[in-house]
Amino acid sequence: MDTRFTRGKSNILERPLTRPKTEVSVSAFALLFSEMVQYCQSCVYSVSELQTRLADMGQRVGASLLDVLVLREKNGKRETKLLNMLLFIKVNVWKSLFGKEADKLEQANDDDKTYYIIEKEPLINAYISVPKENSSLNCAAFTAGIVEAILTHSGFPAKVTAHWHKGTTLMIKFNDSVITRDKALDSR
Amino acid sequence: MSRQANRTTDSKKMNSELFTLTYGALVTQLCKDYENDEEVNKQLDKMGYNIGVRLIEDFLARSNIGRCQDFRETADVIAKVAFKMYLGITPSVTNWSPAGDEFSLILENNPLVDFVELPDNHSTLIYSNLLVGVLRGALEMVQMAVDVRFAQDTLRGDNVTEIRMKFIKRIEENLPAGDE
């Protein structure tokens, strides 16, 4: 029997999808996240492996968040246009995760498949001081994972990475196919 | 230390969903990394302990609560102040043992388990076991050795989620050997 079927021992499917009123303290999240980072660190040998692991966990969050957000805020309609999809992330996704819109959304000057989401003081990094010996470490890799999963599961395959630039910048590189499709949609 | 400047007694709040989902991602990862549920439970407890040890400082600084006179007061502070402050819920305190050294916390809406369902092959996983470690670690830092465990869990088909806490002993403040 497929384990994904509910066996009636929880009322999980009866619950309304509207946003619950519950709030937790930022400290609780910060401590949990810090423990996660330390756990990941104990399993890996390099900064890039650590970031990959954090991104993997972020992907799971993104994947489970997408459906509920689309149903709640978009009446069940998915975005098909690239720009709308990015705005959905900048506005809706960010608001539901962090309580505010992302600071900036920009397109790279020289490349039509690269976009940036820029956040001056991301919540994820609020309590993390990066050790000098691996200053490239950015725990926003976790957020990058969330964004990557949301894009990919919406039909916009992309690679998302976190960088230190004007605060924390998530660099989104779309697959060529996405750009081609978007242009085709435009010209129709 | 840099955060001291803007510290307020009121802690900042955030949407519980990111917290819930992040915790879910962590448990999923642990289930992949470890062979069996027992190991995952143990790891969650360990991580919770590390959190508790740090969380108690945050808690004492924000809440202005002094030393508890007895275990009943401890129970009240945990349920009405600490759980409220960090998870936004107020569990009820019940089932006191006659000696007053053991009680239960009944959790109505555990934010860690929103939209969580355990698959059949993880029937012995104690999903929220992190909380056990947090409680133990935090209390240990205020000189109380306490045994904490999940007695019931709605995820495993019980009617309520119950955390049982038993006072073991007061930890004496020992000077490190040779440091007198």
mmCIF file of C-alpha atoms in Angstrom:
data_model
loop_
_atom_site.group_PDB
_atom_site.id
_atom_site.type_symbol
_atom_site.label_atom_id
_atom_site.label_comp_id
_atom_site.label_asym_id
_atom_site.label_seq_id
_atom_site.Cartn_x
_atom_site.Cartn_y
_atom_site.Cartn_z
ATOM 1 C CA MET A 1 0.000 0.000 0.000
ATOM 2 C CA ASP A 2 1.331 3.380 -0.903
ATOM 3 C CA THR A 3 2.376 5.094 2.294
ATOM 4 C CA ARG A 4 1.205 8.419 0.978
ATOM 5 C CA PHE A 5 -2.401 7.500 1.586
ATOM 6 C CA THR A 6 -3.696 8.745 4.857
ATOM 7 C CA ARG A 7 -4.968 6.123 7.193
ATOM 8 C CA GLY A 8 -7.443 8.305 8.964
ATOM 9 C CA LYS A 9 -5.420 8.655 12.122
ATOM 10 C CA SER A 10 -4.894 12.358 11.597
ATOM 11 C CA ASN A 11 -7.227 15.042 10.357
ATOM 12 C CA ILE A 12 -4.548 16.565 8.183
ATOM 13 C CA LEU A 13 -6.719 16.622 5.080
ATOM 14 C CA GLU A 14 -9.628 18.282 6.856
ATOM 15 C CA ARG A 15 -7.657 21.338 7.817
ATOM 16 C CA PRO A 16 -8.345 24.647 6.103
ATOM 17 C CA LEU A 17 -5.582 25.952 3.873
ATOM 18 C CA THR A 18 -5.858 29.530 5.023
ATOM 19 C CA ARG A 19 -2.811 30.869 6.708
ATOM 20 C CA PRO A 20 -2.723 29.861 10.356
ATOM 21 C CA LYS A 21 -2.482 32.654 12.888
ATOM 22 C CA THR A 22 0.268 31.005 14.871
ATOM 23 C CA GLU A 23 3.588 32.693 15.271
ATOM 24 C CA VAL A 24 6.842 31.502 16.725
ATOM 25 C CA SER A 25 9.707 33.587 17.986
ATOM 26 C CA VAL A 26 12.605 34.438 15.732
ATOM 27 C CA SER A 27 14.959 33.102 18.422
ATOM 28 C CA ALA A 28 13.387 29.672 18.162
ATOM 29 C CA PHE A 29 14.008 29.666 14.432
ATOM 30 C CA ALA A 30 17.530 31.064 14.755
ATOM 31 C CA LEU A 31 18.516 28.389 17.268
ATOM 32 C CA LEU A 32 17.000 25.627 15.179
ATOM 33 C CA PHE A 33 18.696 26.850 12.025
ATOM 34 C CA SER A 34 22.021 27.200 13.792
ATOM 35 C CA GLU A 35 21.767 23.612 14.983
ATOM 36 C CA MET A 36 20.985 22.543 11.419
ATOM 37 C CA VAL A 37 24.033 24.321 10.072
ATOM 38 C CA GLN A 38 26.227 22.720 12.725
ATOM 39 C CA TYR A 39 24.800 19.303 11.992
ATOM 40 C CA CYS A 40 25.458 19.738 8.273
ATOM 41 C CA GLN A 41 28.937 20.949 9.036
ATOM 42 C CA SER A 42 29.677 17.788 10.976
ATOM 43 C CA CYS A 43 28.810 15.698 7.915
ATOM 44 C CA VAL A 44 30.896 17.477 5.280
ATOM 45 C CA TYR A 45 34.453 18.394 4.423
ATOM 46 C CA SER A 46 34.105 21.588 2.401
ATOM 47 C CA VAL A 47 32.147 24.800 2.269
ATOM 48 C CA SER A 48 30.550 23.909 -1.032
ATOM 49 C CA GLU A 49 29.342 20.556 0.291
ATOM 50 C CA LEU A 50 27.890 22.337 3.298
ATOM 51 C CA GLN A 51 26.044 24.763 1.057
ATOM 52 C CA THR A 52 24.758 21.918 -1.074
ATOM 53 C CA ARG A 53 23.372 20.193 1.991
ATOM 54 C CA LEU A 54 21.664 23.351 3.192
ATOM 55 C CA ALA A 55 20.267 23.896 -0.280
ATOM 56 C CA ASP A 56 18.909 20.331 -0.322
ATOM 57 C CA MET A 57 16.997 21.000 2.859
ATOM 58 C CA GLY A 58 15.749 24.287 1.454
ATOM 59 C CA GLN A 59 14.504 22.441 -1.612
ATOM 60 C CA ARG A 60 12.249 20.331 0.560
ATOM 61 C CA VAL A 61 10.798 23.418 2.178
ATOM 62 C CA GLY A 62 10.220 25.046 -1.201
ATOM 63 C CA ALA A 63 8.588 21.982 -2.681
ATOM 64 C CA SER A 64 6.046 21.708 0.114
ATOM 65 C CA LEU A 65 5.407 25.436 0.208
ATOM 66 C CA LEU A 66 4.646 25.894 -3.477
ATOM 67 C CA ASP A 67 1.276 24.169 -3.681
ATOM 68 C CA VAL A 68 -0.127 25.756 -0.576
ATOM 69 C CA LEU A 69 0.944 29.228 -1.696
ATOM 70 C CA VAL A 70 -0.494 28.847 -5.172
ATOM 71 C CA LEU A 71 -3.803 27.727 -3.717
ATOM 72 C CA ARG A 72 -3.901 30.417 -1.056
ATOM 73 C CA GLU A 73 -2.737 33.432 -2.939
ATOM 74 C CA LYS A 74 -3.234 32.683 -6.616
ATOM 75 C CA ASN A 75 -6.562 30.881 -6.511
ATOM 76 C CA GLY A 76 -4.886 27.743 -7.724
ATOM 77 C CA LYS A 77 -3.498 29.325 -10.882
ATOM 78 C CA ARG A 78 0.152 28.856 -11.683
ATOM 79 C CA GLU A 79 2.292 31.441 -13.398
ATOM 80 C CA THR A 80 3.412 30.729 -16.929
ATOM 81 C CA LYS A 81 5.321 33.928 -17.658
ATOM 82 C CA LEU A 82 8.852 34.298 -16.425
ATOM 83 C CA LEU A 83 8.465 37.799 -15.048
ATOM 84 C CA ASN A 84 5.251 36.987 -13.195
ATOM 85 C CA MET A 85 6.905 33.929 -11.745
ATOM 86 C CA LEU A 86 9.780 36.009 -10.430
ATOM 87 C CA LEU A 87 7.381 38.558 -8.981
ATOM 88 C CA PHE A 88 5.444 35.738 -7.319
ATOM 89 C CA ILE A 89 8.668 34.801 -5.561
ATOM 90 C CA LYS A 90 9.677 38.341 -4.706
ATOM 91 C CA VAL A 91 6.260 39.242 -3.306
ATOM 92 C CA ASN A 92 4.180 36.226 -2.275
ATOM 93 C CA VAL A 93 6.828 33.714 -1.351
ATOM 94 C CA TRP A 94 8.945 36.233 0.521
ATOM 95 C CA LYS A 95 5.980 37.656 2.390
ATOM 96 C CA SER A 96 4.831 34.294 3.570
ATOM 97 C CA LEU A 97 8.299 33.169 4.603
ATOM 98 C CA PHE A 98 9.848 36.325 5.963
ATOM 99 C CA GLY A 99 6.917 38.683 6.469
ATOM 100 C CA LYS A 100 8.128 41.165 3.865
ATOM 101 C CA GLU A 101 8.882 41.519 0.170
ATOM 102 C CA ALA A 102 12.404 40.890 -1.049
ATOM 103 C CA ASP A 103 14.379 44.140 -1.285
ATOM 104 C CA LYS A 104 15.216 43.989 -4.979
ATOM 105 C CA LEU A 105 14.716 41.947 -8.108
ATOM 106 C CA GLU A 106 17.120 42.650 -10.938
ATOM 107 C CA GLN A 107 18.075 41.228 -14.297
ATOM 108 C CA ALA A 108 21.718 40.893 -15.269
ATOM 109 C CA ASN A 109 22.717 43.507 -17.858
ATOM 110 C CA ASP A 110 24.601 41.179 -20.094
ATOM 111 C CA ASP A 111 22.599 37.988 -19.799
ATOM 112 C CA ASP A 112 18.899 37.409 -20.377
ATOM 113 C CA LYS A 113 18.731 34.235 -18.343
ATOM 114 C CA THR A 114 20.276 35.545 -15.149
ATOM 115 C CA TYR A 115 18.299 37.312 -12.438
ATOM 116 C CA TYR A 116 19.122 38.452 -8.946
ATOM 117 C CA ILE A 117 17.081 38.660 -5.782
ATOM 118 C CA ILE A 118 18.860 40.998 -3.418
ATOM 119 C CA GLU A 119 18.262 41.119 0.302
ATOM 120 C CA LYS A 120 20.170 43.557 2.502
ATOM 121 C CA GLU A 121 19.614 41.807 5.801
ATOM 122 C CA PRO A 122 18.231 38.332 5.229
ATOM 123 C CA LEU A 123 16.581 36.684 8.216
ATOM 124 C CA ILE A 124 18.506 33.493 7.635
ATOM 125 C CA ASN A 125 21.833 35.212 8.131
ATOM 126 C CA ALA A 126 20.734 37.509 10.957
ATOM 127 C CA TYR A 127 22.515 35.640 13.722
ATOM 128 C CA ILE A 128 25.308 33.992 11.805
ATOM 129 C CA SER A 129 28.836 35.266 11.874
ATOM 130 C CA VAL A 130 30.881 33.706 9.129
ATOM 131 C CA PRO A 131 34.274 32.453 10.252
ATOM 132 C CA LYS A 132 37.204 34.084 8.501
ATOM 133 C CA GLU A 133 38.719 30.866 7.214
ATOM 134 C CA ASN A 134 35.709 30.134 5.051
ATOM 135 C CA SER A 135 34.309 33.525 4.255
ATOM 136 C CA SER A 136 32.559 32.311 1.124
ATOM 137 C CA LEU A 137 30.067 30.384 3.245
ATOM 138 C CA ASN A 138 26.599 31.723 2.957
ATOM 139 C CA CYS A 139 23.821 30.067 4.853
ATOM 140 C CA ALA A 140 21.347 31.732 2.539
ATOM 141 C CA ALA A 141 22.114 28.660 0.419
ATOM 142 C CA PHE A 142 19.098 27.379 2.317
ATOM 143 C CA THR A 143 16.917 30.155 0.888
ATOM 144 C CA ALA A 144 18.461 29.527 -2.511
ATOM 145 C CA GLY A 145 17.289 25.936 -2.241
ATOM 146 C CA ILE A 146 13.762 27.074 -1.426
ATOM 147 C CA VAL A 147 13.663 29.372 -4.457
ATOM 148 C CA GLU A 148 15.174 26.750 -6.744
ATOM 149 C CA ALA A 149 12.552 24.194 -5.761
ATOM 150 C CA ILE A 150 9.705 26.651 -6.257
ATOM 151 C CA LEU A 151 10.974 27.627 -9.716
ATOM 152 C CA THR A 152 11.736 24.105 -10.813
ATOM 153 C CA HIS A 153 8.456 22.650 -9.624
ATOM 154 C CA SER A 154 6.598 25.459 -11.382
ATOM 155 C CA GLY A 155 8.160 24.470 -14.679
ATOM 156 C CA PHE A 156 10.989 26.998 -14.710
ATOM 157 C CA PRO A 157 14.083 24.860 -14.204
ATOM 158 C CA ALA A 158 16.882 27.015 -12.827
ATOM 159 C CA LYS A 159 20.011 26.947 -10.740
ATOM 160 C CA VAL A 160 19.957 29.240 -7.712
ATOM 161 C CA THR A 161 23.033 30.132 -5.697
ATOM 162 C CA ALA A 162 23.715 32.507 -2.817
ATOM 163 C CA HIS A 163 26.449 35.132 -2.887
ATOM 164 C CA TRP A 164 27.745 38.018 -0.814
ATOM 165 C CA HIS A 165 26.994 41.031 -2.934
ATOM 166 C CA LYS A 166 25.130 44.133 -1.758
ATOM 167 C CA GLY A 167 24.083 42.114 1.261
ATOM 168 C CA THR A 168 22.998 38.668 0.207
ATOM 169 C CA THR A 169 22.185 38.042 -3.417
ATOM 170 C CA LEU A 170 20.501 34.981 -4.804
ATOM 171 C CA MET A 171 21.596 34.427 -8.362
ATOM 172 C CA ILE A 172 19.009 32.683 -10.527
ATOM 173 C CA LYS A 173 20.237 31.149 -13.756
ATOM 174 C CA PHE A 174 17.408 29.791 -15.871
ATOM 175 C CA ASN A 175 17.778 26.921 -18.299
ATOM 176 C CA ASP A 176 17.920 28.036 -21.910
ATOM 177 C CA SER A 177 14.664 26.245 -22.590
ATOM 178 C CA VAL A 178 12.851 28.539 -20.164
ATOM 179 C CA ILE A 179 14.035 31.680 -21.919
ATOM 180 C CA THR A 180 13.232 30.281 -25.350
ATOM 181 C CA ARG A 181 9.736 29.346 -24.263
ATOM 182 C CA ASP A 182 9.128 32.726 -22.678
ATOM 183 C CA LYS A 183 10.150 34.494 -25.876
ATOM 184 C CA ALA A 184 7.901 32.244 -27.910
ATOM 185 C CA LEU A 185 5.002 33.111 -25.613
ATOM 186 C CA ASP A 186 5.766 36.789 -26.035
ATOM 187 C CA SER A 187 5.719 36.735 -29.802
ATOM 188 C CA ARG A 188 2.426 34.924 -29.987
ATOM 189 C CA MET B 1 27.634 40.182 21.501
ATOM 190 C CA SER B 2 26.879 42.605 18.715
ATOM 191 C CA ARG B 3 23.199 42.016 19.154
ATOM 192 C CA GLN B 4 23.130 43.373 22.671
ATOM 193 C CA ALA B 5 22.605 46.916 21.466
ATOM 194 C CA ASN B 6 19.215 46.305 19.941
ATOM 195 C CA ARG B 7 17.970 43.650 22.282
ATOM 196 C CA THR B 8 14.500 44.138 23.632
ATOM 197 C CA THR B 9 12.602 42.113 26.179
ATOM 198 C CA ASP B 10 9.944 41.485 23.573
ATOM 199 C CA SER B 11 11.075 38.801 21.193
ATOM 200 C CA LYS B 12 10.437 39.228 17.491
ATOM 201 C CA LYS B 13 7.847 36.985 15.940
ATOM 202 C CA MET B 14 7.690 35.242 12.618
ATOM 203 C CA ASN B 15 5.275 33.084 10.673
ATOM 204 C CA SER B 16 5.355 29.591 12.072
ATOM 205 C CA GLU B 17 5.257 27.921 8.670
ATOM 206 C CA LEU B 18 8.879 28.553 7.800
ATOM 207 C CA PHE B 19 9.787 27.162 11.204
ATOM 208 C CA THR B 20 7.584 24.101 10.774
ATOM 209 C CA LEU B 21 8.828 23.360 7.281
ATOM 210 C CA THR B 22 12.460 23.900 8.224
ATOM 211 C CA TYR B 23 12.084 21.473 11.080
ATOM 212 C CA GLY B 24 10.427 19.035 8.696
ATOM 213 C CA ALA B 25 13.333 19.323 6.293
ATOM 214 C CA LEU B 26 15.734 18.616 9.128
ATOM 215 C CA VAL B 27 13.877 15.507 10.275
ATOM 216 C CA THR B 28 13.674 14.265 6.684
ATOM 217 C CA GLN B 29 17.405 14.738 6.307
ATOM 218 C CA LEU B 30 18.104 12.853 9.530
ATOM 219 C CA CYS B 31 15.884 9.996 8.405
ATOM 220 C CA LYS B 32 18.009 9.769 5.265
ATOM 221 C CA ASP B 33 21.299 9.992 7.147
ATOM 222 C CA TYR B 34 20.577 7.454 9.875
ATOM 223 C CA GLU B 35 19.723 3.810 9.689
ATOM 224 C CA ASN B 36 16.778 3.672 12.010
ATOM 225 C CA ASP B 37 14.273 5.739 13.936
ATOM 226 C CA GLU B 38 16.031 5.187 17.250
ATOM 227 C CA GLU B 39 19.132 6.900 15.926
ATOM 228 C CA VAL B 40 17.081 9.788 14.572
ATOM 229 C CA ASN B 41 15.315 10.193 17.915
ATOM 230 C CA LYS B 42 18.667 10.268 19.637
ATOM 231 C CA GLN B 43 20.103 12.825 17.242
ATOM 232 C CA LEU B 44 17.036 15.057 17.587
ATOM 233 C CA ASP B 45 17.363 14.867 21.353
ATOM 234 C CA LYS B 46 21.026 15.812 21.126
ATOM 235 C CA MET B 47 20.355 18.788 18.876
ATOM 236 C CA GLY B 48 17.524 19.854 21.145
ATOM 237 C CA TYR B 49 19.854 19.680 24.118
ATOM 238 C CA ASN B 50 22.336 21.992 22.392
ATOM 239 C CA ILE B 51 19.499 24.393 21.641
ATOM 240 C CA GLY B 52 18.190 24.250 25.212
ATOM 241 C CA VAL B 53 21.580 25.098 26.650
ATOM 242 C CA ARG B 54 21.633 28.285 24.572
ATOM 243 C CA LEU B 55 17.939 29.033 24.719
ATOM 244 C CA ILE B 56 17.822 29.299 28.515
ATOM 245 C CA GLU B 57 20.046 32.389 28.410
ATOM 246 C CA ASP B 58 17.854 34.051 25.854
ATOM 247 C CA PHE B 59 14.845 33.138 27.961
ATOM 248 C CA LEU B 60 16.181 34.422 31.276
ATOM 249 C CA ALA B 61 17.301 37.665 29.667
ATOM 250 C CA ARG B 62 13.939 38.334 28.052
ATOM 251 C CA SER B 63 11.561 37.129 30.719
ATOM 252 C CA ASN B 64 13.100 38.568 33.903
ATOM 253 C CA ILE B 65 12.132 35.424 35.741
ATOM 254 C CA GLY B 66 14.228 34.508 38.743
ATOM 255 C CA ARG B 67 14.888 31.179 40.340
ATOM 256 C CA CYS B 68 11.869 28.923 40.717
ATOM 257 C CA GLN B 69 10.959 27.966 44.286
ATOM 258 C CA ASP B 70 9.615 24.534 43.486
ATOM 259 C CA PHE B 71 8.876 22.184 40.626
ATOM 260 C CA ARG B 72 5.281 23.414 40.386
ATOM 261 C CA GLU B 73 6.469 26.903 39.657
ATOM 262 C CA THR B 74 8.926 25.505 37.101
ATOM 263 C CA ALA B 75 6.046 23.737 35.379
ATOM 264 C CA ASP B 76 4.025 26.930 35.225
ATOM 265 C CA VAL B 77 6.889 28.968 33.849
ATOM 266 C CA ILE B 78 7.615 26.380 31.164
ATOM 267 C CA ALA B 79 4.001 26.087 30.042
ATOM 268 C CA LYS B 80 2.782 29.667 30.390
ATOM 269 C CA VAL B 81 5.878 31.706 29.652
ATOM 270 C CA ALA B 82 8.479 29.694 27.758
ATOM 271 C CA PHE B 83 6.224 27.747 25.379
ATOM 272 C CA LYS B 84 4.210 30.900 24.772
ATOM 273 C CA MET B 85 7.292 32.954 24.049
ATOM 274 C CA TYR B 86 9.002 30.562 21.676
ATOM 275 C CA LEU B 87 6.288 28.485 20.057
ATOM 276 C CA GLY B 88 3.222 30.650 20.613
ATOM 277 C CA ILE B 89 1.287 27.930 22.416
ATOM 278 C CA THR B 90 0.345 27.318 26.043
ATOM 279 C CA PRO B 91 0.305 23.637 26.943
ATOM 280 C CA SER B 92 -1.739 22.613 29.976
ATOM 281 C CA VAL B 93 -0.039 21.182 33.047
ATOM 282 C CA THR B 94 -1.711 18.064 34.435
ATOM 283 C CA ASN B 95 -1.259 14.647 36.013
ATOM 284 C CA TRP B 96 0.847 15.705 38.960
ATOM 285 C CA SER B 97 2.341 12.814 40.868
ATOM 286 C CA PRO B 98 1.408 12.795 44.577
ATOM 287 C CA ALA B 99 4.986 13.668 45.482
ATOM 288 C CA GLY B 100 4.862 16.692 43.188
ATOM 289 C CA ASP B 101 7.966 15.644 41.297
ATOM 290 C CA GLU B 102 6.345 14.586 38.060
ATOM 291 C CA PHE B 103 3.871 16.221 35.695
ATOM 292 C CA SER B 104 2.625 16.205 32.117
ATOM 293 C CA LEU B 105 2.475 18.912 29.491
ATOM 294 C CA ILE B 106 -0.453 18.454 27.124
ATOM 295 C CA LEU B 107 0.189 20.117 23.764
ATOM 296 C CA GLU B 108 -2.873 21.176 21.802
ATOM 297 C CA ASN B 109 -1.316 22.638 18.676
ATOM 298 C CA ASN B 110 2.283 21.633 18.415
ATOM 299 C CA PRO B 111 3.686 23.960 15.735
ATOM 300 C CA LEU B 112 6.413 21.461 14.888
ATOM 301 C CA VAL B 113 3.885 18.991 13.498
ATOM 302 C CA ASP B 114 1.615 21.191 11.361
ATOM 303 C CA PHE B 115 0.770 19.249 8.201
ATOM 304 C CA VAL B 116 2.960 16.321 9.196
ATOM 305 C CA GLU B 117 2.021 12.706 8.811
ATOM 306 C CA LEU B 118 4.309 9.808 9.641
ATOM 307 C CA PRO B 119 4.681 7.166 6.950
ATOM 308 C CA ASP B 120 4.168 3.572 8.066
ATOM 309 C CA ASN B 121 7.826 2.674 7.967
ATOM 310 C CA HIS B 122 8.639 5.307 10.574
ATOM 311 C CA SER B 123 6.229 4.222 13.276
ATOM 312 C CA THR B 124 8.803 4.505 16.049
ATOM 313 C CA LEU B 125 10.001 7.966 15.088
ATOM 314 C CA ILE B 126 9.355 10.515 17.822
ATOM 315 C CA TYR B 127 8.939 13.411 15.441
ATOM 316 C CA SER B 128 9.105 16.254 17.953
ATOM 317 C CA ASN B 129 11.836 14.700 20.060
ATOM 318 C CA LEU B 130 13.831 17.917 19.686
ATOM 319 C CA LEU B 131 11.568 19.418 22.369
ATOM 320 C CA VAL B 132 12.661 16.766 24.859
ATOM 321 C CA GLY B 133 16.273 17.785 24.427
ATOM 322 C CA VAL B 134 15.451 21.489 24.614
ATOM 323 C CA LEU B 135 13.615 21.085 27.938
ATOM 324 C CA ARG B 136 16.326 18.894 29.431
ATOM 325 C CA GLY B 137 19.177 21.131 28.286
ATOM 326 C CA ALA B 138 17.541 24.350 29.428
ATOM 327 C CA LEU B 139 16.633 22.983 32.876
ATOM 328 C CA GLU B 140 20.084 21.536 33.339
ATOM 329 C CA MET B 141 21.511 25.034 33.008
ATOM 330 C CA VAL B 142 19.399 26.128 35.973
ATOM 331 C CA GLN B 143 20.643 23.213 38.052
ATOM 332 C CA MET B 144 17.734 20.856 37.554
ATOM 333 C CA ALA B 145 18.212 17.344 36.299
ATOM 334 C CA VAL B 146 14.916 16.333 34.757
ATOM 335 C CA ASP B 147 13.811 13.275 32.869
ATOM 336 C CA VAL B 148 11.765 14.280 29.828
ATOM 337 C CA ARG B 149 9.975 12.024 27.373
ATOM 338 C CA PHE B 150 7.012 11.841 25.054
ATOM 339 C CA ALA B 151 4.315 9.743 26.708
ATOM 340 C CA GLN B 152 1.755 10.207 23.936
ATOM 341 C CA ASP B 153 1.883 11.643 20.444
ATOM 342 C CA THR B 154 -1.015 12.456 18.135
ATOM 343 C CA LEU B 155 1.228 11.664 15.168
ATOM 344 C CA ARG B 156 1.381 8.093 16.371
ATOM 345 C CA GLY B 157 -2.344 7.794 16.802
ATOM 346 C CA ASP B 158 -2.778 8.940 20.406
ATOM 347 C CA ASN B 159 -5.547 11.359 21.304
ATOM 348 C CA VAL B 160 -3.245 13.994 22.711
ATOM 349 C CA THR B 161 0.407 14.896 22.683
ATOM 350 C CA GLU B 162 1.832 14.509 26.154
ATOM 351 C CA ILE B 163 5.314 15.303 27.402
ATOM 352 C CA ARG B 164 6.064 13.710 30.752
ATOM 353 C CA MET B 165 8.611 15.463 32.967
ATOM 354 C CA LYS B 166 10.107 13.963 36.105
ATOM 355 C CA PHE B 167 12.348 15.824 38.498
ATOM 356 C CA ILE B 168 15.449 13.779 39.278
ATOM 357 C CA LYS B 169 17.660 15.966 41.426
ATOM 358 C CA ARG B 170 19.087 19.377 41.951
ATOM 359 C CA ILE B 171 22.509 19.649 40.399
ATOM 360 C CA GLU B 172 25.086 20.898 42.875
ATOM 361 C CA GLU B 173 27.381 23.582 41.625
ATOM 362 C CA ASN B 174 30.717 21.905 41.610
ATOM 363 C CA LEU B 175 33.938 23.736 41.236
ATOM 364 C CA PRO B 176 36.102 22.138 38.610
ATOM 365 C CA ALA B 177 38.698 19.858 40.187
ATOM 366 C CA GLY B 178 41.797 21.684 41.370
ATOM 367 C CA ASP B 179 40.190 25.086 40.937
ATOM 368 C CA GLU B 180 39.743 26.282 44.520
#
